mmCIF file of C-alpha atoms in Angstrom:
data_model
loop_
_atom_site.group_PDB
_atom_site.id
_atom_site.type_symbol
_atom_site.label_atom_id
_atom_site.label_comp_id
_atom_site.label_asym_id
_atom_site.label_seq_id
_atom_site.Cartn_x
_atom_site.Cartn_y
_atom_site.Cartn_z
ATOM 1 C CA MET A 12 87.460 71.413 85.939
ATOM 2 C CA ASP A 13 84.493 73.332 84.994
ATOM 3 C CA ASP A 14 85.803 76.248 86.823
ATOM 4 C CA ALA A 15 88.680 76.568 84.527
ATOM 5 C CA GLN A 16 86.560 76.451 81.410
ATOM 6 C CA LYS A 17 83.810 79.173 82.944
ATOM 7 C CA TYR A 18 86.810 81.538 84.586
ATOM 8 C CA ARG A 19 86.319 84.965 83.416
ATOM 9 C CA PRO A 20 88.409 87.468 85.088
ATOM 10 C CA ARG A 21 86.133 90.382 84.917
ATOM 11 C CA GLN A 22 83.578 88.914 86.786
ATOM 12 C CA LEU A 23 85.626 88.990 90.136
ATOM 13 C CA ARG A 24 85.850 91.967 92.003
ATOM 14 C CA ASP A 25 88.836 91.227 94.543
ATOM 15 C CA PRO A 26 92.205 90.533 93.151
ATOM 16 C CA ASP A 27 92.685 87.820 96.208
ATOM 17 C CA GLN A 28 89.506 85.668 94.291
ATOM 18 C CA HIS A 29 91.733 85.369 91.285
ATOM 19 C CA MET A 30 94.376 83.849 93.351
ATOM 20 C CA ASP A 31 92.192 81.645 95.455
ATOM 21 C CA LEU A 32 90.255 80.270 92.292
ATOM 22 C CA LEU A 33 93.642 79.647 90.571
ATOM 23 C CA VAL A 34 94.684 77.793 93.830
ATOM 24 C CA ARG A 35 91.880 75.782 94.062
ATOM 25 C CA MET A 36 91.724 74.607 90.324
ATOM 26 C CA ARG A 37 95.341 73.826 90.476
ATOM 27 C CA LYS A 38 94.825 71.733 93.539
ATOM 28 C CA GLU A 39 91.751 70.350 91.889
ATOM 29 C CA LEU A 40 93.753 69.529 88.561
ATOM 30 C CA GLN A 41 96.680 67.923 90.485
ATOM 31 C CA PHE A 42 93.893 65.673 92.564
ATOM 32 C CA LEU A 43 92.760 64.429 89.093
ATOM 33 C CA LYS A 44 96.169 63.864 87.597
ATOM 34 C CA GLY A 45 96.647 61.635 90.611
ATOM 35 C CA TYR A 46 93.919 59.498 89.763
ATOM 36 C CA ILE A 47 94.485 59.513 85.876
ATOM 37 C CA GLU A 48 98.057 58.087 86.432
ATOM 38 C CA PRO A 49 97.348 54.870 88.031
ATOM 39 C CA THR A 50 94.197 54.501 85.763
ATOM 40 C CA GLN A 51 96.748 54.553 82.849
ATOM 41 C CA ASP A 52 98.895 52.139 84.318
ATOM 42 C CA ILE A 53 96.460 49.800 85.094
ATOM 43 C CA ILE A 54 94.676 49.973 81.802
ATOM 44 C CA GLU A 55 98.287 49.408 80.557
ATOM 45 C CA ILE A 56 98.693 45.931 82.305
ATOM 46 C CA LEU A 57 95.469 45.138 81.433
ATOM 47 C CA GLU A 58 95.987 45.943 77.622
ATOM 48 C CA ILE A 59 99.489 43.947 77.336
ATOM 49 C CA ASP A 60 98.177 41.171 79.692
ATOM 50 C CA GLU A 61 99.003 37.659 77.986
ATOM 51 C CA SER A 62 96.953 35.449 80.402
ATOM 52 C CA ASP A 63 93.629 34.268 79.504
ATOM 53 C CA LEU A 64 91.689 36.152 82.315
ATOM 54 C CA ILE A 65 90.375 38.597 80.001
ATOM 55 C CA PRO A 66 89.514 37.716 76.417
ATOM 56 C CA GLU A 67 90.965 38.897 73.402
ATOM 57 C CA ARG A 68 87.637 40.257 72.107
ATOM 58 C CA TYR A 69 88.155 43.121 74.863
ATOM 59 C CA ASP A 70 91.594 44.263 73.580
ATOM 60 C CA ARG A 71 89.824 46.853 71.422
ATOM 61 C CA TYR A 72 88.104 48.232 74.293
ATOM 62 C CA PHE A 73 91.354 48.773 76.435
ATOM 63 C CA MET A 74 92.869 50.345 73.653
ATOM 64 C CA LYS A 75 90.145 52.887 73.295
ATOM 65 C CA LEU A 76 90.350 53.510 76.943
ATOM 66 C CA SER A 77 93.752 53.692 77.001
ATOM 67 C CA LEU A 78 93.283 56.396 74.466
ATOM 68 C CA LYS A 79 90.949 58.393 76.331
ATOM 69 C CA ALA A 80 92.987 58.033 79.119
ATOM 70 C CA ASP A 81 95.709 59.366 77.369
ATOM 71 C CA ARG A 82 93.815 62.361 75.823
ATOM 72 C CA LEU A 83 92.668 63.179 79.420
ATOM 73 C CA SER A 84 95.654 63.271 80.656
ATOM 74 C CA SER A 85 96.955 65.576 78.031
ATOM 75 C CA GLN A 86 94.157 67.728 78.404
ATOM 76 C CA LEU A 87 94.800 67.685 82.398
ATOM 77 C CA THR A 88 98.484 69.202 81.587
ATOM 78 C CA ASN A 89 97.383 71.495 79.242
ATOM 79 C CA LEU A 90 94.663 72.827 81.843
ATOM 80 C CA GLN A 91 97.593 73.263 84.371
ATOM 81 C CA ASP A 92 100.116 74.915 82.031
ATOM 82 C CA THR A 93 97.012 77.085 80.992
ATOM 83 C CA ILE A 94 96.501 78.163 85.026
ATOM 84 C CA ALA A 95 99.972 78.564 85.810
ATOM 85 C CA GLN A 96 100.445 81.125 82.591
ATOM 86 C CA VAL A 97 97.169 83.000 83.976
ATOM 87 C CA ARG A 98 98.823 83.108 87.356
ATOM 88 C CA GLU A 99 102.085 84.346 86.067
ATOM 89 C CA SER A 100 100.556 87.045 83.969
ATOM 90 C CA TRP A 101 98.288 87.919 87.011
ATOM 91 C CA GLN A 102 101.502 88.206 89.148
ATOM 92 C CA ALA A 103 103.268 90.341 86.621
ATOM 93 C CA GLN A 104 100.486 92.903 86.752
ATOM 94 C CA VAL A 105 100.246 92.707 90.461
ATOM 95 C CA ASP A 106 104.097 93.445 90.404
ATOM 96 C CA LEU A 107 103.743 96.094 87.945
ATOM 97 C CA SER A 108 101.462 97.897 89.840
ATOM 98 C CA PHE A 109 103.452 97.776 93.238
ATOM 99 C CA ASN A 110 106.507 98.842 90.994
ATOM 100 C CA LYS A 111 104.658 101.847 89.890
ATOM 101 C CA THR A 112 103.421 102.613 93.459
ATOM 102 C CA ALA A 113 107.157 102.146 94.781
ATOM 103 C CA LYS A 114 108.481 104.523 91.786
ATOM 104 C CA LEU A 115 105.869 107.224 92.986
ATOM 105 C CA PHE A 116 107.025 106.899 96.613
ATOM 106 C CA THR A 117 110.796 106.815 95.762
ATOM 107 C CA VAL A 118 110.029 110.436 93.650
ATOM 108 C CA ILE A 119 108.015 111.849 96.847
ATOM 109 C CA ALA A 120 110.801 110.924 99.383
ATOM 110 C CA SER A 121 113.360 112.188 97.013
ATOM 111 C CA ILE A 122 111.707 115.778 96.846
ATOM 112 C CA PHE A 123 111.155 115.673 100.716
ATOM 113 C CA LEU A 124 114.597 114.437 101.431
ATOM 114 C CA PRO A 125 116.852 118.110 100.250
ATOM 115 C CA LEU A 126 114.036 119.688 101.899
ATOM 116 C CA THR A 127 114.525 117.962 105.271
ATOM 117 C CA LEU A 128 117.956 118.589 104.981
ATOM 118 C CA ILE A 129 117.505 122.526 104.675
ATOM 119 C CA ALA A 130 115.071 122.750 107.365
ATOM 120 C CA GLY A 131 117.601 120.653 109.547
ATOM 121 C CA TRP A 132 120.113 122.811 108.861
ATOM 122 C CA TYR A 133 118.282 126.077 109.638
ATOM 123 C CA GLY A 134 116.526 124.350 112.696
ATOM 124 C CA MET A 135 119.898 124.198 114.559
ATOM 125 C CA ASN A 136 119.668 127.804 115.854
ATOM 126 C CA PHE A 137 123.271 128.392 116.055
ATOM 127 C CA GLU A 138 123.907 132.119 116.444
ATOM 128 C CA PHE A 139 126.339 132.733 114.460
ATOM 129 C CA MET A 140 124.653 131.909 111.305
ATOM 130 C CA PRO A 141 124.647 135.093 109.196
ATOM 131 C CA GLU A 142 121.839 134.090 107.089
ATOM 132 C CA LEU A 143 119.545 133.989 110.112
ATOM 133 C CA ASN A 144 120.287 137.601 111.049
ATOM 134 C CA HIS A 145 119.613 138.914 107.068
ATOM 135 C CA PRO A 146 116.424 140.435 106.552
ATOM 136 C CA GLN A 147 116.030 138.662 103.214
ATOM 137 C CA GLY A 148 117.229 134.947 105.080
ATOM 138 C CA TYR A 149 113.741 133.404 105.645
ATOM 139 C CA LEU A 150 112.498 134.285 102.201
ATOM 140 C CA GLY A 151 115.876 132.931 100.817
ATOM 141 C CA VAL A 152 115.186 129.687 102.682
ATOM 142 C CA ILE A 153 111.633 129.510 100.981
ATOM 143 C CA PHE A 154 112.824 130.534 97.661
ATOM 144 C CA LEU A 155 115.405 127.678 97.926
ATOM 145 C CA SER A 156 113.084 125.206 99.009
ATOM 146 C CA LEU A 157 110.750 126.090 95.867
ATOM 147 C CA MET A 158 113.889 125.638 93.825
ATOM 148 C CA VAL A 159 114.789 122.302 95.011
ATOM 149 C CA VAL A 160 111.050 121.000 94.781
ATOM 150 C CA PHE A 161 110.412 122.406 91.189
ATOM 151 C CA GLY A 162 113.935 121.426 90.233
ATOM 152 C CA SER A 163 113.612 117.678 91.385
ATOM 153 C CA LEU A 164 110.088 117.948 89.322
ATOM 154 C CA TRP A 165 111.723 119.040 86.249
ATOM 155 C CA TRP A 166 114.237 116.550 86.712
ATOM 156 C CA PHE A 167 112.018 113.594 87.213
ATOM 157 C CA ARG A 168 109.800 114.683 84.221
ATOM 158 C CA ARG A 169 112.958 114.933 82.118
ATOM 159 C CA LYS A 170 113.737 111.595 82.918
ATOM 160 C CA ARG A 171 110.172 110.187 82.860
ATOM 161 C CA TYR A 172 110.093 109.009 86.126
ATOM 162 C CA ILE A 173 106.885 110.801 86.461
#
């Protein structure tokens, strides 16, 4: 529980450290919650006990103990909720970073796909392709390829993909 109160995200260098720490804190809180709930049940039984086993003068102590156990249980629940929120926030940041990377790779693949088609088309080595024997055929393919690259970049910028 001390880790949860001292947790400072900027102190951890490796992103995996964040998840490891959050998982460890969540397990510790579940462990503590596993002890506090039976304790609350026992205190409740002792508090409403009608037998003469426990004198009435101790009732107020059991009431205080019950209130403290309830408060502790509430604090544990709040910490569990906070850890879940931090984990979800961290996961959202990781997902956002991954999405940016995937978008970049998609743009790169989209630019090179038409170039691959052009290279495959002109790499078939057919004899009867008129542009192969044309004196400006090579420059035409280079110009077409550059137009595809710059046209794709312009379109992606216009759509705000890059």
